[in-house]
Short mmCIF file of C-alpha atoms and ligand atoms in Angstrom, two decimals:
data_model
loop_
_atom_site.label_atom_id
_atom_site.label_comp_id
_atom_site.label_asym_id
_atom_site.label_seq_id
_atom_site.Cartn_x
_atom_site.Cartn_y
_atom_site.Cartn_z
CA UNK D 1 -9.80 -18.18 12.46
CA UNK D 2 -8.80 -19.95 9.14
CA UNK D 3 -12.55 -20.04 8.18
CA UNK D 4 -12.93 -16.57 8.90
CA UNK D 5 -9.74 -15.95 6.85
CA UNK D 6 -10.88 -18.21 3.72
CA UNK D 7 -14.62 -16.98 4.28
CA UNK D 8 -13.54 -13.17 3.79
CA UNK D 9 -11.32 -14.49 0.67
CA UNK D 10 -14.04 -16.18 -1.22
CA UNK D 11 -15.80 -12.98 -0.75
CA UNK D 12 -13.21 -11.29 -2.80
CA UNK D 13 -12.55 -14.13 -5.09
CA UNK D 14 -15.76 -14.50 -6.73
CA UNK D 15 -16.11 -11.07 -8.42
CA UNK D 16 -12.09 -10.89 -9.26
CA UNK D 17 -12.90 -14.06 -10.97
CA UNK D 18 -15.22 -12.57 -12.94
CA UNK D 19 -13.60 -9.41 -13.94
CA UNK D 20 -10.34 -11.04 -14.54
CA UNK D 21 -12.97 -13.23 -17.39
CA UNK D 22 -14.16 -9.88 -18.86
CA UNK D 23 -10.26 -8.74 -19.01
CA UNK D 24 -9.18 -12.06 -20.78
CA UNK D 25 -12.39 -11.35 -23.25
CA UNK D 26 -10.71 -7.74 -23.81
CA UNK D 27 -7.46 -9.24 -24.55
CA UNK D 28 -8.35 -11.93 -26.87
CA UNK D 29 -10.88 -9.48 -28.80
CA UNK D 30 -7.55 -6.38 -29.31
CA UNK D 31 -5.28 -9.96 -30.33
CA UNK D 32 -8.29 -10.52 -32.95
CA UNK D 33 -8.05 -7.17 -34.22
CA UNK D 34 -3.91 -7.59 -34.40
CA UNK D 35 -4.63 -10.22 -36.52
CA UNK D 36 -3.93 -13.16 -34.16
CA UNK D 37 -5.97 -16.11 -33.45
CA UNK D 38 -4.92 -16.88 -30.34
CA UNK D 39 -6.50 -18.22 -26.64
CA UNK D 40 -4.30 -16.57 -23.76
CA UNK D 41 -2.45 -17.79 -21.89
CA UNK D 42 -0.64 -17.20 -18.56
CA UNK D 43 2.31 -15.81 -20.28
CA UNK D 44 0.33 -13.84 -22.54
CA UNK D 45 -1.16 -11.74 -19.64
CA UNK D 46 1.23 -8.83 -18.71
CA UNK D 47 2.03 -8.49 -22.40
CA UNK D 48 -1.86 -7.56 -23.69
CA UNK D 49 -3.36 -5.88 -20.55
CA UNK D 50 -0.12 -3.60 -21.36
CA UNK D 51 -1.70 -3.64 -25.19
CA UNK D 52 -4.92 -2.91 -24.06
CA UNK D 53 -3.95 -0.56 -21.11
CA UNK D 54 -2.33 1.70 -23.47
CA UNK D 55 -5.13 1.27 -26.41
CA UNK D 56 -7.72 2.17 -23.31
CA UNK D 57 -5.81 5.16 -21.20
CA UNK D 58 -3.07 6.45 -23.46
CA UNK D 59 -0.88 7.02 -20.32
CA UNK D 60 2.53 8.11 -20.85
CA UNK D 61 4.34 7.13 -17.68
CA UNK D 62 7.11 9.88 -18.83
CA UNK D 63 4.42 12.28 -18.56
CA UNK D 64 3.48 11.45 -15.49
CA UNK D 65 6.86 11.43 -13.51
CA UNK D 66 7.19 15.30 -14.86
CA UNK D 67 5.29 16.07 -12.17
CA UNK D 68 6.37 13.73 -9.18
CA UNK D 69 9.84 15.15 -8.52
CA UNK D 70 10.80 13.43 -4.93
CA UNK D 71 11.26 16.80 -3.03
CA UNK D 72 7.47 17.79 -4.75
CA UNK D 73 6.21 14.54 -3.71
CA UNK D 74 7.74 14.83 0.21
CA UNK D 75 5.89 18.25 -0.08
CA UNK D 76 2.75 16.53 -0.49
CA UNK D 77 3.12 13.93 2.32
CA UNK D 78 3.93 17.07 5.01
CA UNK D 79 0.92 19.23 3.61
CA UNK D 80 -0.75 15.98 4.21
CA UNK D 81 0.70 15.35 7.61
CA UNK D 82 0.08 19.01 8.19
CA UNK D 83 -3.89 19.40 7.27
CA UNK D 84 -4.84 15.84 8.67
CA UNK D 85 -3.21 15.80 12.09
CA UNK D 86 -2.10 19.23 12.72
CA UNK D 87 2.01 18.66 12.76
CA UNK D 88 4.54 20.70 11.28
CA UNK D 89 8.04 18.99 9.39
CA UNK D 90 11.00 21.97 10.07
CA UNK D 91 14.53 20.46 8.46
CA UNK D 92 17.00 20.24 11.00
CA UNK D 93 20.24 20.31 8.24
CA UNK D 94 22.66 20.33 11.52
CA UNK D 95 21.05 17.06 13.51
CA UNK D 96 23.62 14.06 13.54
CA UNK D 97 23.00 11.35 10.90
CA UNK D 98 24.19 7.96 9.54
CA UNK D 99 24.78 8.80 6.29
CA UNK D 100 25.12 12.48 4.99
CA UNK D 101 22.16 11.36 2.15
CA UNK D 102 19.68 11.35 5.10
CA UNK D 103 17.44 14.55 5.97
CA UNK D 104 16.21 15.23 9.29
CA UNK D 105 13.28 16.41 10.42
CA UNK D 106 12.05 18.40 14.09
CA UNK D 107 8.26 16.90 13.90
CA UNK D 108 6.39 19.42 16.00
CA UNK D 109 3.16 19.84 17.08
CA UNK D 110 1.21 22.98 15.19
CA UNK D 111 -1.13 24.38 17.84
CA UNK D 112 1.00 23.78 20.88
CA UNK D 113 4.44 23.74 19.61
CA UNK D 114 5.51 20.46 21.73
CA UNK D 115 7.98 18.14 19.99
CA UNK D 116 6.36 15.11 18.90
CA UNK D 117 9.62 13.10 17.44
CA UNK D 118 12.59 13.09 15.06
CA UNK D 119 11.62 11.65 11.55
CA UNK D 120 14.60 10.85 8.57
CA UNK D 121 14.25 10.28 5.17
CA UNK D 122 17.07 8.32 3.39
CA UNK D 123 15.54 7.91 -0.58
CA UNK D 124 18.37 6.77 -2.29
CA UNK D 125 20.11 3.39 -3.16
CA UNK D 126 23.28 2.60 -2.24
CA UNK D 127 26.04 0.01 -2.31
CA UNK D 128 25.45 -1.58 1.50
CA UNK D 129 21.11 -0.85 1.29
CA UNK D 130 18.77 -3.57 0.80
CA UNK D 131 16.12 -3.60 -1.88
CA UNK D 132 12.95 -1.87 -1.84
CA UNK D 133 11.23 0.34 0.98
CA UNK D 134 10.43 0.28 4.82
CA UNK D 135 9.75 2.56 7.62
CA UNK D 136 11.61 1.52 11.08
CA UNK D 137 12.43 3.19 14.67
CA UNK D 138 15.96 4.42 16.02
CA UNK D 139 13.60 4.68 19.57
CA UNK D 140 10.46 4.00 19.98
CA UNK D 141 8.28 6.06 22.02
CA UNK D 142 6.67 5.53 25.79
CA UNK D 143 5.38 7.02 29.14
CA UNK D 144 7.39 5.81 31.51
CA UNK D 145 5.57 5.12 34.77
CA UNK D 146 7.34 8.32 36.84
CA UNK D 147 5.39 10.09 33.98
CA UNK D 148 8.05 10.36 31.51
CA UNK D 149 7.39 11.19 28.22
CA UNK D 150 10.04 9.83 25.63
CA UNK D 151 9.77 10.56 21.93
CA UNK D 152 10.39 8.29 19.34
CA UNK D 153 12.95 9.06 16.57
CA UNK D 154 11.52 7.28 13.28
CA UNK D 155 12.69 6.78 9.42
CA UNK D 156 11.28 5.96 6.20
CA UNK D 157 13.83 4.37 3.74
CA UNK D 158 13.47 4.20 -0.21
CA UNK D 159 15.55 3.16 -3.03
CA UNK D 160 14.38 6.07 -5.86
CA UNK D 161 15.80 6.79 -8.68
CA UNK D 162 18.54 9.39 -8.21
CA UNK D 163 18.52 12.96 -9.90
CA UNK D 164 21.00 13.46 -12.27
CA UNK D 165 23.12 16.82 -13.39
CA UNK D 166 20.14 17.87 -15.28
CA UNK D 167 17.01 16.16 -13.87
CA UNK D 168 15.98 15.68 -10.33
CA UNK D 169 14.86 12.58 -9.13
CA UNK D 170 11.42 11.68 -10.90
CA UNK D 171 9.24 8.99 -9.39
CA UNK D 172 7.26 6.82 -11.16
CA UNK D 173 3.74 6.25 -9.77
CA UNK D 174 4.85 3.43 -7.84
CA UNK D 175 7.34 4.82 -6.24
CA UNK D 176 4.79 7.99 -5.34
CA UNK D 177 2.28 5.29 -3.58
CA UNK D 178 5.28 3.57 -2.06
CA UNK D 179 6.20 7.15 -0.42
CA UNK D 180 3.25 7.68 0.74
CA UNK D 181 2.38 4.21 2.23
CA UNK D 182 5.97 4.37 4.34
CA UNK D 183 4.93 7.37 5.54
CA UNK D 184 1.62 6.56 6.61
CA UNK D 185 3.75 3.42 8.50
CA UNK D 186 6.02 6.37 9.76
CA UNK D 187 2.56 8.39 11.36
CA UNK D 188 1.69 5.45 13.11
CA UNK D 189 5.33 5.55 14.42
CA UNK D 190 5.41 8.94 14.87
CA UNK D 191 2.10 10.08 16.40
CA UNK D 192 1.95 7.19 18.54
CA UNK D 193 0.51 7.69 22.58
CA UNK D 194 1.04 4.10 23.76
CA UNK D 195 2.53 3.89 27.21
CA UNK D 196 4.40 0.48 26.38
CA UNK D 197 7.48 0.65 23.99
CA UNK D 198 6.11 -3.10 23.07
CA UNK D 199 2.39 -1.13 21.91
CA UNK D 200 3.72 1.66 20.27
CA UNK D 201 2.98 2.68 17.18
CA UNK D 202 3.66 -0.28 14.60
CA UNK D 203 3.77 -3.11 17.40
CA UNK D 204 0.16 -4.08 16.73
CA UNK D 205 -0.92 -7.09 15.37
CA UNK D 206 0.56 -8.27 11.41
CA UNK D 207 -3.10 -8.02 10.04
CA UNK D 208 -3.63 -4.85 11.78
CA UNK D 209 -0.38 -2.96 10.54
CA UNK D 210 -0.85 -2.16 7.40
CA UNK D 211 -4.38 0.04 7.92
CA UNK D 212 -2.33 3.18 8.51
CA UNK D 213 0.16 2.47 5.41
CA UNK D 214 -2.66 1.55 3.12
CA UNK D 215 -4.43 3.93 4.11
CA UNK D 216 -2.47 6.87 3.72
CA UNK D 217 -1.62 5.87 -0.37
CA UNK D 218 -5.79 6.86 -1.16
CA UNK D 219 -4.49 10.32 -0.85
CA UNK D 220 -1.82 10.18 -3.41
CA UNK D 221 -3.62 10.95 -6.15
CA UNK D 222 -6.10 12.75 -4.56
CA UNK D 223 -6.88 16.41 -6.69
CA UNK D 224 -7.64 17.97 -3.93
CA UNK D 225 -3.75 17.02 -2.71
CA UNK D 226 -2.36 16.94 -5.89
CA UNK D 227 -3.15 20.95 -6.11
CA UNK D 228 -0.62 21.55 -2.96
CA UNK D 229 2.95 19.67 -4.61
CA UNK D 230 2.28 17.61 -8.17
CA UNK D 231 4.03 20.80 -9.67
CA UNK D 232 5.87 20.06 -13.53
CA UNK D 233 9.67 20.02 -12.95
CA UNK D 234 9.94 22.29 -15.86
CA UNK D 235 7.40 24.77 -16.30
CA UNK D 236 6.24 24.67 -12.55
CA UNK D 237 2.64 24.09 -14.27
CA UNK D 238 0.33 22.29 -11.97
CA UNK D 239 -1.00 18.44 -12.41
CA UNK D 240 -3.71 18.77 -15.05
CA UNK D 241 -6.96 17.81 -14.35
CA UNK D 242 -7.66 15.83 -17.41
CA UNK D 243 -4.06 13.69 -16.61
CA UNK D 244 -5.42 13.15 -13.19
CA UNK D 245 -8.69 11.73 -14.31
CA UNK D 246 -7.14 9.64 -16.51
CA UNK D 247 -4.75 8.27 -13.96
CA UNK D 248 -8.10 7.91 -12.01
CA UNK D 249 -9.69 6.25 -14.99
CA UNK D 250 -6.61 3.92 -15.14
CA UNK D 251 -5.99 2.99 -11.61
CA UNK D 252 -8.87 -0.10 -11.59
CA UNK D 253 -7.48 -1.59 -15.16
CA UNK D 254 -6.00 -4.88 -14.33
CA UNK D 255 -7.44 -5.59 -11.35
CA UNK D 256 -9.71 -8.63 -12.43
CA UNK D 257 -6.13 -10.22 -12.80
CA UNK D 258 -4.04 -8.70 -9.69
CA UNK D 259 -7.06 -9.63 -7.08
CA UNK D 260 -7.43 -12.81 -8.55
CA UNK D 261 -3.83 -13.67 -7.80
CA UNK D 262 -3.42 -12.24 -4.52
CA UNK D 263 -6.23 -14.31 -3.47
CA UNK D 264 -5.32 -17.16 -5.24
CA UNK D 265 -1.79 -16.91 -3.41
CA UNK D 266 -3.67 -16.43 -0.44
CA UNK D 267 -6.25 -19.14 -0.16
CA UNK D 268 -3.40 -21.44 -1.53
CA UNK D 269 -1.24 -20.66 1.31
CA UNK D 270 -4.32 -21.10 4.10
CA UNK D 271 -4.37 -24.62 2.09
CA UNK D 272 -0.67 -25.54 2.62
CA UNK D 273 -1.71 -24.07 6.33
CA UNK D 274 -4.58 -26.91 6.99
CA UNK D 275 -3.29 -29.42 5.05
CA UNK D 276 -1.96 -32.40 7.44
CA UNK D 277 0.02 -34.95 5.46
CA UNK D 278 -0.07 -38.16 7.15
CA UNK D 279 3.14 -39.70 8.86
CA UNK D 280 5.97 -40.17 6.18
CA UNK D 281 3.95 -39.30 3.85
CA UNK D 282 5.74 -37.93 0.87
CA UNK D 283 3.79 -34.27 -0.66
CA UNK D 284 3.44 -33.82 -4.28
CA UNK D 285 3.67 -29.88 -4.20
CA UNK D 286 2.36 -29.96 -7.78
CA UNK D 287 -0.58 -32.28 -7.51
CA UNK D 288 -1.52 -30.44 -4.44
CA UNK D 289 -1.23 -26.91 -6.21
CA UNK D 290 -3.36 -28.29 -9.01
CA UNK D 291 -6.04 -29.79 -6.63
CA UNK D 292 -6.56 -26.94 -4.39
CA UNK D 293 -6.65 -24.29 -7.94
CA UNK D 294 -9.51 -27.17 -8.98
CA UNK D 295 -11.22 -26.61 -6.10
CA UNK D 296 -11.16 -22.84 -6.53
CA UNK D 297 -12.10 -22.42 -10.44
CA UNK D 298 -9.19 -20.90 -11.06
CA UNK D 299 -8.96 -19.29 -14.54
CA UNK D 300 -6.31 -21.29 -16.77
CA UNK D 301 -5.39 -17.89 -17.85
CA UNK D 302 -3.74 -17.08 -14.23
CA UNK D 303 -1.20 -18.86 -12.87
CA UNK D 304 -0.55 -18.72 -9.00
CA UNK D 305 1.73 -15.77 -8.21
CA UNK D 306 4.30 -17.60 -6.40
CA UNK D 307 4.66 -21.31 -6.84
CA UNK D 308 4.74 -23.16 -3.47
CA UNK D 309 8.59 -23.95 -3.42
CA UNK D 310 9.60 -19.93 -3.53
CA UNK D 311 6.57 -18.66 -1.57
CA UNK D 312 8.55 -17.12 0.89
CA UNK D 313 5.66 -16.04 3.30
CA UNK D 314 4.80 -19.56 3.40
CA UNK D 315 8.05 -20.99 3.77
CA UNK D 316 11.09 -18.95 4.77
CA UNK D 317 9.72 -18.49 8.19
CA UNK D 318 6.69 -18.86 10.72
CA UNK D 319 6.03 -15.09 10.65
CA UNK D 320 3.83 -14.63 7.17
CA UNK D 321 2.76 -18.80 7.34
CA UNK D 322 -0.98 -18.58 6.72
CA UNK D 323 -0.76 -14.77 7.24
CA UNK D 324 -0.50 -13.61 3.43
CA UNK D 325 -4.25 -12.88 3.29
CA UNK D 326 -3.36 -10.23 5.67
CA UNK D 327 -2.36 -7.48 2.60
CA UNK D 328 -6.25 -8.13 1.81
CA UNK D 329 -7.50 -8.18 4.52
CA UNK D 330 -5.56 -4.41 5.49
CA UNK D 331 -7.09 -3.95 2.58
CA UNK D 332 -10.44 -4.31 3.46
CA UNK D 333 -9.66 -2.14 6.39
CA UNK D 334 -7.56 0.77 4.83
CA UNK D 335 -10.90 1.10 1.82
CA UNK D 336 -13.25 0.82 4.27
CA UNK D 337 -12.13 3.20 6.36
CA UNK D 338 -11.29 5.94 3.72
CA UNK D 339 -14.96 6.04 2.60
CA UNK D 340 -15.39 7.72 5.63
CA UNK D 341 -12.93 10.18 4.08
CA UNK D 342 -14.49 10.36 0.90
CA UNK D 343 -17.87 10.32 2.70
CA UNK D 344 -17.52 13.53 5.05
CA UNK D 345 -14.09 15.25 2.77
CA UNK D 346 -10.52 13.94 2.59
CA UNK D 347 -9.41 16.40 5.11
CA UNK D 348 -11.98 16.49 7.47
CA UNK D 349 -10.96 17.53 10.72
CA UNK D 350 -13.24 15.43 12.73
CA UNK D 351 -12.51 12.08 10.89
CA UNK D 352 -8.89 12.85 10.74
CA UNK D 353 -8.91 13.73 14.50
CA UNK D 354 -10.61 10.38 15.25
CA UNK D 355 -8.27 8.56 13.41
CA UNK D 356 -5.54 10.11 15.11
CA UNK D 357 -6.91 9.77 18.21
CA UNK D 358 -8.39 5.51 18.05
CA UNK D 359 -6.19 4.29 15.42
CA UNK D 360 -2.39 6.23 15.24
CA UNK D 361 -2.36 6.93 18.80
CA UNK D 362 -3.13 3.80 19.99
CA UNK D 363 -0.46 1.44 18.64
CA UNK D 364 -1.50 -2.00 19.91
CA UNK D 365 -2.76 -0.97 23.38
CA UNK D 366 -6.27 -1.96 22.51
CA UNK D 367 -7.65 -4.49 20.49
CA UNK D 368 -7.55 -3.55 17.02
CA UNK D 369 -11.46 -4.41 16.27
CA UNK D 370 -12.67 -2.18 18.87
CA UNK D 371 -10.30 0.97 17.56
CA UNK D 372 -11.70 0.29 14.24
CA UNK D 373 -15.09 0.09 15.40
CA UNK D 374 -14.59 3.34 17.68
CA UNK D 375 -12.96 4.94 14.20
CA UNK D 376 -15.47 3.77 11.79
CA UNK D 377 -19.01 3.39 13.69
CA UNK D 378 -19.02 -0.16 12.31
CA UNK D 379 -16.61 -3.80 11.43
CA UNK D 380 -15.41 -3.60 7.79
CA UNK D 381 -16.80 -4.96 5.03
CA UNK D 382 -15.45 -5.92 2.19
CA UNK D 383 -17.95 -3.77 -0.50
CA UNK D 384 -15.67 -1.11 0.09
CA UNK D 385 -12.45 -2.59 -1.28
CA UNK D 386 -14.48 -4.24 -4.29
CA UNK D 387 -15.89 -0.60 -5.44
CA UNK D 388 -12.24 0.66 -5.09
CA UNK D 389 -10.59 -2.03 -7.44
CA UNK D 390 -13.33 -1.66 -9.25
CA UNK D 391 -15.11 -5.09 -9.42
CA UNK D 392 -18.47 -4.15 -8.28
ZN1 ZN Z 401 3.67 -1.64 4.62
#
């Protein structure tokens, strides 16, 4: 319901609020010490969290992409594939493809050997691709009522950086969570029981679908994961510790200002959602923006992340209207239910088996609630995505 929706935002807004005052503080103090007297503003933002992210961390994002060559990092998400829910990636180099940039892979089952489907990795950009990343279906999987068991035949699709005659492709630790959180799309895809074609493996609800993508990116930088594939390109040197805790150390800075504006788009767009204009009345997008940021206490520092008239979600079609607090609320799902992970051990067989089993498995057969409840022994709450952005 839209109060449930705007109830579980305010929940989140509140302390991102706060920390996003405490980052503004930090900012205007390392401007003070630069010698400038200034107040910041909106446009000031990126440019001294950078300042003070560097000042704070000392990451050099160079250094970092030594060690996340794409074939390492595809490594890591098979070991992960591999330890969590027991299947095996073997490269099928002669299996017919689209393009000859795409690698093929028999996805087999370890214990019993059974095939379990086809999965295709196409990383690179090219002339006729579309931007960014997604994971999709060539089939989807099913049990047909004669008993019929069909297979489903699933990609992931990237646009990283290319290797060059000298380097192979590096990714930048973006792109590394962005491999990782297709791929934890393509599990759900891939592992998927459902008997229905229409319940398969991502055809569950929109604020449902992005629990096993989220989920999946906790492991990224995981040590215990790292060990098994963040090798140097070079010197073949393994991740070192102290870089990792840094990157650890590093991962909540920011995030006072990033939550704040992904709830701030969000709440915004369940406004636009209730609002009811009367008839022929004419809407004053910018009075209305202004009104409903009022209304919030929204820090003059932030500005919304999209205004109203390109907010696509909101906008371009009915699919994402009043549906972009759904990347929170995944959110709240995916850090809830990795404490369970970090609770018991990141590759705990028994937690991994029951999230194969109530959550990949299941596609949208069953309500999602119930599978989350039957995964995690109780509803989400948000605490659990606050600790991991830091905020509380
Ligand atoms: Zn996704």
């Amino acid at each position: 319901t839209p109060e449930a929706a705007n109830e579980l935002l305010m929940k989140i807004w509140a302390p991102a609020v706060k920390r996003a005052n405490e980052e503004v503080a930090e900012m205007t103090e390392y401007a003070k010490a630069e010698g400038k007297d200034i107040t910041i503003k909106p446009w000031d933002y990126y440019y001294y969290a950078e300042k003070v992210r560097t000042k704070k961390y000392n990451l050099d994002e160079n250094e970092v992409s030594a060690y996340f060559s794409l074939d390492n990092v595809r490594k890591g998400i098979f070991t992960l594939a591999e330890k969590l829910y027991g299947v095996k990636f073997t490269e099928m180099p002669d299996a017919p493809k689209y393009n000859p940039e795409v690698t093929v892979y028999d996805v087999t089952d370890i214990k019993s050997g059974e095939h379990v489907a086809v999965f295709m990795t196409d990383y690179f950009p090219r002339a006729t691709k579309r931007q960014g990343a997604w994971m999709d279906e060539l089939k989807g999987s099913s049990v047909d009522p004669d008993g019929t068991v069909e297979r489903p035949i699933i990609f992931n699709v990237g646009n990283f950086t290319r290797p060059t005659s000298d380097t192979p492709a590096l990714l930048t630790l973006d792109e590394v969570e962005t491999m990782f959180h297709e791929f934890g799309h393509g599990l759900h895809g891939m592992l998927s029981r459902a008997k229905l074609r229409s319940q398969s493996g991502t055809n569950v609800d929109r604020d449902f679908v992005e629990l096993p993508s989220q989920i999946t990116e906790h492991w990224a930088m995981e040590p215990e994961l790292l060990k098994d594939f963040a090798f140097h390109y070079k010197t073949g040197e393994m991740i070192p510790n102290e870089l990792v805790e840094k990157l650890q150390a590093a991962s909540t800075h920011n995030q006072g200002f990033t939550t704040t504006e992904l709830a701030g788009a969000s709440l915004l767009d369940l406004a636009w959602g209730a609002y009811k204009p009367a008839d022929g009345e004419t809407v004053d997008v910018d009075a209305f923006e202004k009104q409903v940021a009022e209304k919030l206490g929204m820090p003059s520092e932030i500005a919304y992340r999209y205004r109203s008239p390109y907010f696509k979600h909101v906008f371009g079609s009915d699919g994402y209207a009043s549906g972009y607090y759904t990347y929170l609320w995944a959110e709240v799902l995916d850090a809830d239910g990795f404490e369970l992970f970090a609770e018991k051990g990141i590759f705990d067989p028994e937690t991994a088996r029951s999230f194969k089993e109530n959550i990949l498995e299941m596609g949208g057969s069953e309500d999602p609630m119930k599978l989350f409840v039957r995964f995690r022994g109780h509803e989400p709450s948000v605490d659990a995505l606050l600790r991991n952005r830091g905020l509380i």
